[in-house]
mmCIF file of C-alpha atoms in Angstrom:
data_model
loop_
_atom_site.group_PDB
_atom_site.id
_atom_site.type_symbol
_atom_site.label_atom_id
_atom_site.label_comp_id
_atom_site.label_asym_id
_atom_site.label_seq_id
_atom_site.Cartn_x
_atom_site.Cartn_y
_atom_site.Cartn_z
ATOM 1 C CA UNK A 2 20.946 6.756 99.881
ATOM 2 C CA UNK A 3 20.367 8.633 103.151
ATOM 3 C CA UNK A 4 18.117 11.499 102.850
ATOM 4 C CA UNK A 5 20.235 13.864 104.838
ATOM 5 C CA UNK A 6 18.745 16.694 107.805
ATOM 6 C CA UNK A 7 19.459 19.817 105.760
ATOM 7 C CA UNK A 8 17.417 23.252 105.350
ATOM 8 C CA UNK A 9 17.610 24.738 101.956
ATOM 9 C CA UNK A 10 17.198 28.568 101.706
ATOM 10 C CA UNK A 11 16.005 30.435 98.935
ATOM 11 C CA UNK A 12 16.821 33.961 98.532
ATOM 12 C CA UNK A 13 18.603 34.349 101.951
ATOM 13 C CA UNK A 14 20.688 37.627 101.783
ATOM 14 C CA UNK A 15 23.588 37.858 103.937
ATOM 15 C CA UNK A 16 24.586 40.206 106.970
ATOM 16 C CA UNK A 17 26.714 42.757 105.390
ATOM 17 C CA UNK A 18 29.175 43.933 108.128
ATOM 18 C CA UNK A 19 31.535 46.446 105.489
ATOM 19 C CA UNK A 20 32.167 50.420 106.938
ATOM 20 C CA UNK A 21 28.724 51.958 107.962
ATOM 21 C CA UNK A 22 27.152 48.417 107.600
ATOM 22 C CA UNK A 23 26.091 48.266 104.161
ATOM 23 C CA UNK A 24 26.890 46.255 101.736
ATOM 24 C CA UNK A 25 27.647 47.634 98.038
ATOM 25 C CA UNK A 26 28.057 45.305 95.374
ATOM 26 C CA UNK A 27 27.063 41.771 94.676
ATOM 27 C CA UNK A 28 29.636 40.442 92.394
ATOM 28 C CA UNK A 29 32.582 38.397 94.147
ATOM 29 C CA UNK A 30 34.848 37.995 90.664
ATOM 30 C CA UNK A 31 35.690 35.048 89.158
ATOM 31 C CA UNK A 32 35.608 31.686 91.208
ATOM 32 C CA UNK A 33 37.024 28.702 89.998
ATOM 33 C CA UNK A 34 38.514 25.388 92.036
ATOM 34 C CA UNK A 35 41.712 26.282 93.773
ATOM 35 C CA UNK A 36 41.951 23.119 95.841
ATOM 36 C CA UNK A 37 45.624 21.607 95.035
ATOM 37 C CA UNK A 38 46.383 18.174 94.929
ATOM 38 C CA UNK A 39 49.054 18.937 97.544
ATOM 39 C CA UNK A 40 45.868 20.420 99.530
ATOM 40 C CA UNK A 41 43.940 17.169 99.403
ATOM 41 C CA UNK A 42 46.957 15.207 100.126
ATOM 42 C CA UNK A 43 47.998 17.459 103.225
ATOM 43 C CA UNK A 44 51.428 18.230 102.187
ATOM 44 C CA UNK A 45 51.848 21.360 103.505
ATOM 45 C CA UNK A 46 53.854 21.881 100.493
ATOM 46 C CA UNK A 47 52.964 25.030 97.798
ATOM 47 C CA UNK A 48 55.205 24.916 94.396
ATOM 48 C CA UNK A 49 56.511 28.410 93.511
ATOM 49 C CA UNK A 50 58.857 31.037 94.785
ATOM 50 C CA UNK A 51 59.418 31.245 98.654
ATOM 51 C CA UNK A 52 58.020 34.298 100.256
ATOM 52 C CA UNK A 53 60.628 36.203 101.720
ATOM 53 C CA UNK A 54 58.106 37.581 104.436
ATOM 54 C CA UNK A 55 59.938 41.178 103.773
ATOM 55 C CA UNK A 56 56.825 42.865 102.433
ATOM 56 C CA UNK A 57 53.323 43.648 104.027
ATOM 57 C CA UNK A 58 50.521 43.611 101.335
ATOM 58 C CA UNK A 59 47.441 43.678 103.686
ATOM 59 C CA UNK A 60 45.997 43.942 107.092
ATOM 60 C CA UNK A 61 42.497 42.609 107.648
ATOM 61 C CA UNK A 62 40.460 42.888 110.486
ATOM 62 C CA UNK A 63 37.432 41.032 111.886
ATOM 63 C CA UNK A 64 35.512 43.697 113.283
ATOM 64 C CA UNK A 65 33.386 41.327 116.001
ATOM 65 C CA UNK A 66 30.342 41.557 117.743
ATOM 66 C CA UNK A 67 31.735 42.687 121.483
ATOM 67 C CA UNK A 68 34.904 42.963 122.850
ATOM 68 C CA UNK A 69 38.119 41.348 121.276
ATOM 69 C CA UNK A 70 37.844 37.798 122.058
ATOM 70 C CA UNK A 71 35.203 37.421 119.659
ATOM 71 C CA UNK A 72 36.568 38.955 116.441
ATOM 72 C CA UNK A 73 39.659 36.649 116.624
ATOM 73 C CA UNK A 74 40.788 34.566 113.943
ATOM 74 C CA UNK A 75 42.819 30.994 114.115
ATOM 75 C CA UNK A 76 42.040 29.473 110.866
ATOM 76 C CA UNK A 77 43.506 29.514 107.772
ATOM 77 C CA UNK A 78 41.526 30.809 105.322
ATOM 78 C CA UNK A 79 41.047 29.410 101.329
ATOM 79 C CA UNK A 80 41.979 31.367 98.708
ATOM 80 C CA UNK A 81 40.229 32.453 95.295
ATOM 81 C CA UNK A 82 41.048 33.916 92.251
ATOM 82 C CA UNK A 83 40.165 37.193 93.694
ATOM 83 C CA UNK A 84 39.113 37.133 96.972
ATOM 84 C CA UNK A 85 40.116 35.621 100.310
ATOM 85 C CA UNK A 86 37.819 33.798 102.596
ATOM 86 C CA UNK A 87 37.935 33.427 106.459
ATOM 87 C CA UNK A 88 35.831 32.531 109.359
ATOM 88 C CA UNK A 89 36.134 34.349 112.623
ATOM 89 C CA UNK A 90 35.308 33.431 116.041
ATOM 90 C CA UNK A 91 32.478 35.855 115.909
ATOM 91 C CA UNK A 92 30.455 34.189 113.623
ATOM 92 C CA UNK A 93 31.294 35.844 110.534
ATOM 93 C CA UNK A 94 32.503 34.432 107.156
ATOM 94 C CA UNK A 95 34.287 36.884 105.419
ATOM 95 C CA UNK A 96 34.813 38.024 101.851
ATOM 96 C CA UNK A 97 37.966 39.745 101.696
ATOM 97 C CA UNK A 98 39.355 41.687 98.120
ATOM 98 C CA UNK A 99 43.267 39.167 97.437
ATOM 99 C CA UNK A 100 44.289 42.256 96.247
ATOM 100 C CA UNK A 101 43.603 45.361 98.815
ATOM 101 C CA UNK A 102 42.357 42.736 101.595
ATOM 102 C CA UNK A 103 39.077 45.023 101.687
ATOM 103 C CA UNK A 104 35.753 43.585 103.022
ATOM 104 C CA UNK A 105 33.396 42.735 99.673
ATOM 105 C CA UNK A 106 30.835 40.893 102.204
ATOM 106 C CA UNK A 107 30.176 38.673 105.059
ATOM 107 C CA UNK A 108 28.169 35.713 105.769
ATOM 108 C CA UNK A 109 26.824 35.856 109.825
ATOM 109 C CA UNK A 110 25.979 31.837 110.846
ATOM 110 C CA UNK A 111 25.595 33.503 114.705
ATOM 111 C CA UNK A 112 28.387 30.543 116.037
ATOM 112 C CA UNK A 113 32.433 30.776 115.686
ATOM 113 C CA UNK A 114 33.820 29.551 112.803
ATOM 114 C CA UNK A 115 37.002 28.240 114.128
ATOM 115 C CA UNK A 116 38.605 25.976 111.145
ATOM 116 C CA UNK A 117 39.406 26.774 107.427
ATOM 117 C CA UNK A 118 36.772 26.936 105.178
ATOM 118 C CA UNK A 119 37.279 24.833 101.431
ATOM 119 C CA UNK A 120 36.154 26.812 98.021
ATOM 120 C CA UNK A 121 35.183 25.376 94.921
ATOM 121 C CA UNK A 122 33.059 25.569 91.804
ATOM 122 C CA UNK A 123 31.490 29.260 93.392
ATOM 123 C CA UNK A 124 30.857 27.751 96.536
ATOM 124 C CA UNK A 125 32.527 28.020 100.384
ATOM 125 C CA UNK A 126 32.376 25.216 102.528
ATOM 126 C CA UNK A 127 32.426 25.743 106.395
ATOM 127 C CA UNK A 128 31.725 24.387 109.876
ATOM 128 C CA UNK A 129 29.698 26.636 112.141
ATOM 129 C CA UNK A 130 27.942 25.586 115.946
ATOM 130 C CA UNK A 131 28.398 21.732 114.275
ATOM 131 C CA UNK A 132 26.573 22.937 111.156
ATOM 132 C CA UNK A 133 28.097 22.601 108.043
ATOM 133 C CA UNK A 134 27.651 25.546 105.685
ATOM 134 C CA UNK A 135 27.838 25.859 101.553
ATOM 135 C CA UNK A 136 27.333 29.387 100.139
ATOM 136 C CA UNK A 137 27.554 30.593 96.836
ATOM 137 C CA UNK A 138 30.217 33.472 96.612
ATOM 138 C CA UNK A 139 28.757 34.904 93.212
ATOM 139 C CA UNK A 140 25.489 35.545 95.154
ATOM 140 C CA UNK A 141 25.972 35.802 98.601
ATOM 141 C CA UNK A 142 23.232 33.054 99.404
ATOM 142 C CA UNK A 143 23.032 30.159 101.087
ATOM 143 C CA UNK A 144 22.315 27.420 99.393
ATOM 144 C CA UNK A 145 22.460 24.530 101.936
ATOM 145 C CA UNK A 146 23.016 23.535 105.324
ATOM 146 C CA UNK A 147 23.778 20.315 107.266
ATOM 147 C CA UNK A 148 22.792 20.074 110.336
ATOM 148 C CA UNK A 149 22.686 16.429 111.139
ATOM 149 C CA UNK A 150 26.383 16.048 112.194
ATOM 150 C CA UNK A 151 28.402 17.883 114.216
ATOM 151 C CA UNK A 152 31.369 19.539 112.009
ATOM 152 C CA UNK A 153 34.481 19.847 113.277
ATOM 153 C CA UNK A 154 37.758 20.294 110.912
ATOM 154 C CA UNK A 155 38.444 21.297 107.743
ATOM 155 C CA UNK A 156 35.956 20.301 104.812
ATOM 156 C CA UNK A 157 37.615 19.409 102.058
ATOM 157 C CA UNK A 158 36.173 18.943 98.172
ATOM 158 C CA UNK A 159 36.938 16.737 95.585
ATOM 159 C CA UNK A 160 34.843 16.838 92.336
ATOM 160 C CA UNK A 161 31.223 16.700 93.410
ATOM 161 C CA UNK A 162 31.535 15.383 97.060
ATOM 162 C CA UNK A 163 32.087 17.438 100.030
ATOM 163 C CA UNK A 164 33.657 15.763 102.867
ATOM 164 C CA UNK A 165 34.001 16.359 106.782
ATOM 165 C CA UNK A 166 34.226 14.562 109.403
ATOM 166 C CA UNK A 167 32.280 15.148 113.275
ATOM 167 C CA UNK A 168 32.937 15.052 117.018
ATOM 168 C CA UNK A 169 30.429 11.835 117.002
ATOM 169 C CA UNK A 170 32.922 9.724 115.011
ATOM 170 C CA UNK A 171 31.593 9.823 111.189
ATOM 171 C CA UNK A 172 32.815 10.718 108.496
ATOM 172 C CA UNK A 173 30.316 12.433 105.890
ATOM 173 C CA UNK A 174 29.720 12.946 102.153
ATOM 174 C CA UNK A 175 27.935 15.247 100.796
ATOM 175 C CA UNK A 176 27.040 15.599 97.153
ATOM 176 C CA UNK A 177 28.669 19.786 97.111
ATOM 177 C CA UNK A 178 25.609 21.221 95.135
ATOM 178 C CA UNK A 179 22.602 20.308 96.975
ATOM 179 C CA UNK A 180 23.919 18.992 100.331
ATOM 180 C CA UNK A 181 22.443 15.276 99.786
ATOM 181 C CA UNK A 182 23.911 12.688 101.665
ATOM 182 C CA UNK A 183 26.002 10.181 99.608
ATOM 183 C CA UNK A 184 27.561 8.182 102.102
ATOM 184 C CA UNK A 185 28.274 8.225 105.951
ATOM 185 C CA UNK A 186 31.467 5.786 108.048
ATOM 186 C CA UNK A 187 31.399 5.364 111.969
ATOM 187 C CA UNK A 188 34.784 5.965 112.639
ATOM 188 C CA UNK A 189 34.307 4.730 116.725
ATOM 189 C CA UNK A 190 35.325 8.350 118.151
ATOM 190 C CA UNK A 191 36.119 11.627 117.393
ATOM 191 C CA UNK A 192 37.096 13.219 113.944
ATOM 192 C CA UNK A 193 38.594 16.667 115.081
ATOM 193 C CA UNK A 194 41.283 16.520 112.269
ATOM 194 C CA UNK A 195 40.579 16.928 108.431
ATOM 195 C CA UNK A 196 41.198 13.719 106.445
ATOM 196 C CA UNK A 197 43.271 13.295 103.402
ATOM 197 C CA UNK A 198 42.730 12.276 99.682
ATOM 198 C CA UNK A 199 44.648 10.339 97.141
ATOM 199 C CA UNK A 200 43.848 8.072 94.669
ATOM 200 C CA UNK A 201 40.166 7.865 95.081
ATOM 201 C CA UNK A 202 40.638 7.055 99.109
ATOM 202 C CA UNK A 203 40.031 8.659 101.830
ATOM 203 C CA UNK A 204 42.155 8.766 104.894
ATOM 204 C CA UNK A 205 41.419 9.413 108.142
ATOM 205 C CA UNK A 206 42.168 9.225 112.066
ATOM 206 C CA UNK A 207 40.048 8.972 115.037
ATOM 207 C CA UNK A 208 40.199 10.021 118.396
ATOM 208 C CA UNK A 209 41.941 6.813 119.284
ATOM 209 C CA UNK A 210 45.180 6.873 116.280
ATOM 210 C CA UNK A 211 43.330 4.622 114.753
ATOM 211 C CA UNK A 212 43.443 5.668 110.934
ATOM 212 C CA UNK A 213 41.457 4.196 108.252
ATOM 213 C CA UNK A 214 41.449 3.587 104.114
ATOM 214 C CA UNK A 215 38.310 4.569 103.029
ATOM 215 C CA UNK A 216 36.780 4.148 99.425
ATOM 216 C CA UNK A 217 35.704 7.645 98.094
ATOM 217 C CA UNK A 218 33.042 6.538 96.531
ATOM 218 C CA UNK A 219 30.853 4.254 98.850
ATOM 219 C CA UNK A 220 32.992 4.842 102.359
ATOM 220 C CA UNK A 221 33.899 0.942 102.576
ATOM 221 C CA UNK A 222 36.868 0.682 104.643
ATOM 222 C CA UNK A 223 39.874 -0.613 102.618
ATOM 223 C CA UNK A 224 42.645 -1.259 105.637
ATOM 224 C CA UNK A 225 42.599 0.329 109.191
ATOM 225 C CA UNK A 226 45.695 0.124 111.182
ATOM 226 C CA UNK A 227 45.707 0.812 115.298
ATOM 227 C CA UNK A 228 48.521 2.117 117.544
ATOM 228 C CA UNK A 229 49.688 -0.782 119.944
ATOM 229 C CA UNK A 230 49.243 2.279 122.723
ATOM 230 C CA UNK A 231 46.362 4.153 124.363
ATOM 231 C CA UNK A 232 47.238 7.549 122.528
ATOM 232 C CA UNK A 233 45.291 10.331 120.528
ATOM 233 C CA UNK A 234 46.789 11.929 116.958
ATOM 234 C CA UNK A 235 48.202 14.828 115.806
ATOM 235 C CA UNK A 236 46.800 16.664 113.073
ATOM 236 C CA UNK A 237 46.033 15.338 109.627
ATOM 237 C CA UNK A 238 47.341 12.220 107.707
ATOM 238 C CA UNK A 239 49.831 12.937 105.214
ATOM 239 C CA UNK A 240 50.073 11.044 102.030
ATOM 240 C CA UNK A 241 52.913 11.307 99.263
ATOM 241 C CA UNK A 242 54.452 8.395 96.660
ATOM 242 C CA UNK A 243 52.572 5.737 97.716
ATOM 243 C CA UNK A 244 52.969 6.374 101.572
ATOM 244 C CA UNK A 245 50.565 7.936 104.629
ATOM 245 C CA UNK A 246 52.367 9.404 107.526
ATOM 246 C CA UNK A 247 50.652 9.836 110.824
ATOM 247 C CA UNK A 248 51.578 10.960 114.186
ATOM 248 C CA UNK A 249 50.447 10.515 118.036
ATOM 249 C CA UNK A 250 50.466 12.265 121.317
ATOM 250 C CA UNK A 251 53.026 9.638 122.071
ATOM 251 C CA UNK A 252 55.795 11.747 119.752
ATOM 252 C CA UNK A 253 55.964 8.841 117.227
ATOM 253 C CA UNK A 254 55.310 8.859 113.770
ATOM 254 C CA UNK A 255 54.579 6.395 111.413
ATOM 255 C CA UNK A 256 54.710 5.113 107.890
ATOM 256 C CA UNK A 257 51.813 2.930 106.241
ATOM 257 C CA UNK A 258 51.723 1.566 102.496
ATOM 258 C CA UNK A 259 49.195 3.459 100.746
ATOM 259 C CA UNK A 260 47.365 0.529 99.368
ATOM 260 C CA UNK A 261 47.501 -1.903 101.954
ATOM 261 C CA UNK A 262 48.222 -0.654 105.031
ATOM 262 C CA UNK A 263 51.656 -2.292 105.889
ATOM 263 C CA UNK A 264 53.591 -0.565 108.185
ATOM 264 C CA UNK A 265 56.752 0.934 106.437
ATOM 265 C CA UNK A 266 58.692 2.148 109.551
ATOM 266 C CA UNK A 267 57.744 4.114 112.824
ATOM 267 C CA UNK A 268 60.275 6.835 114.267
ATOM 268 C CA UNK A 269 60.055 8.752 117.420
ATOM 269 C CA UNK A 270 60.860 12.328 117.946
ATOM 270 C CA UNK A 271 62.374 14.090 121.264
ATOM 271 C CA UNK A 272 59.303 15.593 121.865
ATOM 272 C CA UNK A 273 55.453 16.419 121.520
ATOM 273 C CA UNK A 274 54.739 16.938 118.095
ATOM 274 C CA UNK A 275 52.858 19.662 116.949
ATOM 275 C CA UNK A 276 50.279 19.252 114.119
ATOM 276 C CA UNK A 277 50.589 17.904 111.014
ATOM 277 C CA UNK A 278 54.316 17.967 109.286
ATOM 278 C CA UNK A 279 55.449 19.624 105.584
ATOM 279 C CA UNK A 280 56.743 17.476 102.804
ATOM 280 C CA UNK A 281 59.066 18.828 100.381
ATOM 281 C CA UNK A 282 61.311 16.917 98.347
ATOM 282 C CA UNK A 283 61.180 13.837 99.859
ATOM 283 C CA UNK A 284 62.165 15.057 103.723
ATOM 284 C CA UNK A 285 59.690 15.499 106.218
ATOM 285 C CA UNK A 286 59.839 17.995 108.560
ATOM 286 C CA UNK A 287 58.075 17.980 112.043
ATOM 287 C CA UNK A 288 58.046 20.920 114.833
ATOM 288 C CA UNK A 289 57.900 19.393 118.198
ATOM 289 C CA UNK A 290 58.653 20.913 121.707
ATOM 290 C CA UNK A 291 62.432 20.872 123.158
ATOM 291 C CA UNK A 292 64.061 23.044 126.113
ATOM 292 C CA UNK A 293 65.005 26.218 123.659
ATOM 293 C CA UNK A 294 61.093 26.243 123.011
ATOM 294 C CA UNK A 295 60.574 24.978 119.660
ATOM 295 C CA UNK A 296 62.559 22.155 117.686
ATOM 296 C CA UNK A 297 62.303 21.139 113.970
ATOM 297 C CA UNK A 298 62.840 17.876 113.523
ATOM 298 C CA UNK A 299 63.712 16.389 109.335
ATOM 299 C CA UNK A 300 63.103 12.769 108.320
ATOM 300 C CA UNK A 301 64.386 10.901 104.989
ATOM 301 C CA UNK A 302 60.448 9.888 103.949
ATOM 302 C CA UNK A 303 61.375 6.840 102.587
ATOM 303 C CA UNK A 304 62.974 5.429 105.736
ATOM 304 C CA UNK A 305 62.307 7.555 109.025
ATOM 305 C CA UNK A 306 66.117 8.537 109.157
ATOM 306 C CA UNK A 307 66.139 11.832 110.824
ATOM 307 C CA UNK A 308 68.286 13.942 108.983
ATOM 308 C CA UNK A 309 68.558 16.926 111.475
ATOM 309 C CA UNK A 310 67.374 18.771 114.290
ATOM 310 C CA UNK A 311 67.675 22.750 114.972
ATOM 311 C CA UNK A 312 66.367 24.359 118.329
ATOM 312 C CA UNK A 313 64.669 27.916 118.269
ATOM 313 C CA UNK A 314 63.907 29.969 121.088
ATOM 314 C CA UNK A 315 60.597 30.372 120.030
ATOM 315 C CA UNK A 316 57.145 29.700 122.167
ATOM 316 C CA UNK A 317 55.696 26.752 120.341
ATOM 317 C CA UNK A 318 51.853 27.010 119.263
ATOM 318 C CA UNK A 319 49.961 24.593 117.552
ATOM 319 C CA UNK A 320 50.046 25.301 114.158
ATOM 320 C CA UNK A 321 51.055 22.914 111.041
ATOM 321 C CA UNK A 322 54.119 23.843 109.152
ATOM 322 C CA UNK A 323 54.343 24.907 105.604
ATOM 323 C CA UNK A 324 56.997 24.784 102.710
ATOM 324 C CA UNK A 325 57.666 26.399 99.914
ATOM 325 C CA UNK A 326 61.105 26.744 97.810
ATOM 326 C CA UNK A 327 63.157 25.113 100.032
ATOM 327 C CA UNK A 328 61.807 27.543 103.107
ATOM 328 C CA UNK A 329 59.742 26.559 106.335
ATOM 329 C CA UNK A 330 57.311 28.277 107.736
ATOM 330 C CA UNK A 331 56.162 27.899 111.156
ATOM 331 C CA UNK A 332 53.603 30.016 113.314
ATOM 332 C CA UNK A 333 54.839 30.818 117.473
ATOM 333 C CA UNK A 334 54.117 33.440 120.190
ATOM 334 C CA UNK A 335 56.126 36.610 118.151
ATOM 335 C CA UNK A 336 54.893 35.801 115.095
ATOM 336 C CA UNK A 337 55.491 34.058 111.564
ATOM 337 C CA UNK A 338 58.434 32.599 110.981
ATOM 338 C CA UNK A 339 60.614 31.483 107.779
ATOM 339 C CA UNK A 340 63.559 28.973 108.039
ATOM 340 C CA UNK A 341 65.928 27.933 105.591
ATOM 341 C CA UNK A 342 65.375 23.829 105.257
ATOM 342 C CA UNK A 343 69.501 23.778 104.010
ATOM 343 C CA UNK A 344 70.655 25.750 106.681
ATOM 344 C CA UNK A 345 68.375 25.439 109.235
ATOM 345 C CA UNK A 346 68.638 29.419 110.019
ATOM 346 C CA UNK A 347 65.494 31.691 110.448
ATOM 347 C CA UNK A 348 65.952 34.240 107.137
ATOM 348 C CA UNK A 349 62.470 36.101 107.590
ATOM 349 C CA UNK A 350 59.587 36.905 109.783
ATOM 350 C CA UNK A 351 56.712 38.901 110.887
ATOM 351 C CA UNK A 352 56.054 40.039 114.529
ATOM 352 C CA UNK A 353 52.819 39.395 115.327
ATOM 353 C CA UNK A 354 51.864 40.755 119.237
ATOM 354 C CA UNK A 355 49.251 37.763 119.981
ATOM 355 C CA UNK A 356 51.248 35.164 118.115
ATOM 356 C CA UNK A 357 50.348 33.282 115.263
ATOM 357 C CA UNK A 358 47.699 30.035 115.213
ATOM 358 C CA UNK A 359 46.515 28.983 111.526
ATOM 359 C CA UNK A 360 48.901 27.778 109.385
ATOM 360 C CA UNK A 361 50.257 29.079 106.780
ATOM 361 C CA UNK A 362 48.379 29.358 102.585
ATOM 362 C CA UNK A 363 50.655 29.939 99.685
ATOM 363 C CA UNK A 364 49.247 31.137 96.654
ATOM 364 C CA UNK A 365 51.228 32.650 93.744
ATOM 365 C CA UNK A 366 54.593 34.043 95.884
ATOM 366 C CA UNK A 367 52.139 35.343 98.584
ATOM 367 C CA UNK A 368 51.908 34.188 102.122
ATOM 368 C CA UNK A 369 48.203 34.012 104.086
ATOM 369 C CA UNK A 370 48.145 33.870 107.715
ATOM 370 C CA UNK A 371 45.816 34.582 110.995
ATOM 371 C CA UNK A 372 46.755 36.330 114.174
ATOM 372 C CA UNK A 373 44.279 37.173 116.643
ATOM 373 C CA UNK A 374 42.114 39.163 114.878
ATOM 374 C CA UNK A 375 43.549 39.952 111.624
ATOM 375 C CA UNK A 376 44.325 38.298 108.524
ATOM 376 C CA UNK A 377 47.412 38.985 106.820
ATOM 377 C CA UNK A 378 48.719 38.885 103.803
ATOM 378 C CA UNK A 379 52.731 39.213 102.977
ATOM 379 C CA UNK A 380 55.120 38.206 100.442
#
């Protein structure tokens, strides 16, 4: 076992930023694991009723340290049983009531937090400055950090092990209670993109497309498969009945067999693809680029038939798509929108002035987003 670089605090209090500064109140409310399986396997895809996007529950904004840049938030944040937590580019993790979306606390790491924190057993995970935080939500305290690699991504948990991966090309695990290193994989080159989980492996891309198997428990590389072209990927591997579905710069997706590797079929789309795709009911859907702005592109899963394809005259940012119910949800420069998956027509959204980045969290008919500096919650 590696001993791993890591400073344990004892007693650390946070930096309370609520109204007037001062924090009141310790508790946080009842935390259990809220991580999905759908999560770990990077679906995109939240069971439930379909937020209609009609309704405006909350507003929350990062206050920041100076001017606006630095209070923005582009993440998508993880959800409790009662509160909501985010990271903002000013260096704040914040607490934020599900309910009211009032601030209960924040956590100030001095560095952005610019990707989704993961929550389980009392404890937030997060990347901050290429240190990877864990702090305990029923007391406000750090309990440890990692500072040997350089996090970049979402974390993600699954049972005792916390995993990330860096911008030096590893691949981490951490036991999730005291921060110990349990294993470590040299990918080759850069892990911006969070991996995905299934069936005790772990599944990952590098800088180069080149996306690896990887045994949860010891990091031993099962299969690796590598793009016959110079490209880099897009977002985070996908992995549903027995398949994993990546994508590349290139606009070309591709099927693997879950246990060995195989290649199942490769498709290309008309354009760049954006992020990481939904899966709902067997279909995949991708957003890519096209002349009207943005395009959303569906594909049988089982065979890379594409089903459809519907223009919208909408500015495409880089955001992952979501599903629920039979509805898509896509992030763009005006804001959040929700598209029928049957009839391919826009039935909801929410105008958001500086667009919308993070992609979408579903939790119990309710709808989580970021935009610029505010979180929002709608349903």
């Amino acid at each position: 076992m590696i001993s791993p670089i890591r400073i344990l605090v004892s007693g650390r209090l946070l930096v309370v930023l609520a109204v007037g500064l001062l924090f009141a109140g310790c508790s946080s409310g009842t935390v259990t694991p809220t991580i999905t399986d759908n999560d770990l396997k990077r679906t995109g895809a939240y069971p439930g009723a379909a937020p209609t996007l009609n309704t405006s529950v909350w507003t929350f904004q990062a206050p920041g340290r100076s001017g606006d840049d630095y209070g923005r938030i582009e993440s998508a944040p993880a959800i409790g049983d009662s509160v909501v937590y985010v990271g903002s580019y000013d260096g704040h993790l914040y607490a934020v009531d599900r309910s009211t979306g009032e601030q209960k606390w924040a956590f100030d790491t001095q560095a952005s937090i610019e990707h989704a924190p993961a929550l389980a057993d009392s404890i937030v995970f997060f990347g901050s400055g290429g240190t990877l935080y864990a702090v305990n939500v029923e007391t406000q305290e750090e309990m440890w950090r990692y500072e040997e690699g350089l996090a970049s991504g979402d974390p993600i948990v699954h049972g005792d092990i916390v995993l990330f991966g860096d911008l030096d090309g590893h691949v981490y695990a951490l036991d999730h209670a005291t921060g110990e290193e349990q294993w470590r994989f040299d990918a080759g080159s850069q892990v911006k993109h969070a991996p995905a989980l299934a069936n005790g492996r772990l599944y990952v891309m590098n800088g180069d497309a080149e996306l690896f198997a990887l045994s949860l428990d010891s990091g031993d590389v099962t299969w690796s498969v590598h793009p016959d072209v110079e490209t880099r990927p897009i977002g985070s591997p996908v992995v549903s009945q027995g398949t994993v579905y990546a994508a590349n710069m290139e606009g070309r997706l591709y099927a693997f067999d879950e246990s060995t590797g195989e290649e199942q079929w490769q498709a290309s789309l008309s354009g760049a693809i954006h992020r990481s795709p939904t899966l709902y009911d067997g279909v995949l859907y991708y957003r890519t680029s096209c002349d009207a702005g943005t395009c959303l592109s569906a594909l049988q899963a089982d065979t890379g038939q594409q089903l459809w394809q519907a223009e919208f005259d909408v500015e495409p940012y880089v955001t992952a798509l979501a599903s629920s119910g039979g509805v898509l949800y896509v992030g763009g420069a005006g804001g959040l929108y929700a598209v029928d998956a049957e009839t391919r027509k826009q039935i909801g959204k929410v105008a958001v002035e500086d667009g919308v980045r993070s992609t979408a969290i579903i939790r119990d008919g309710r709808l989580y987003f970021a935009s610029s500096r505010y979180l929002q919650a709608v349903e």
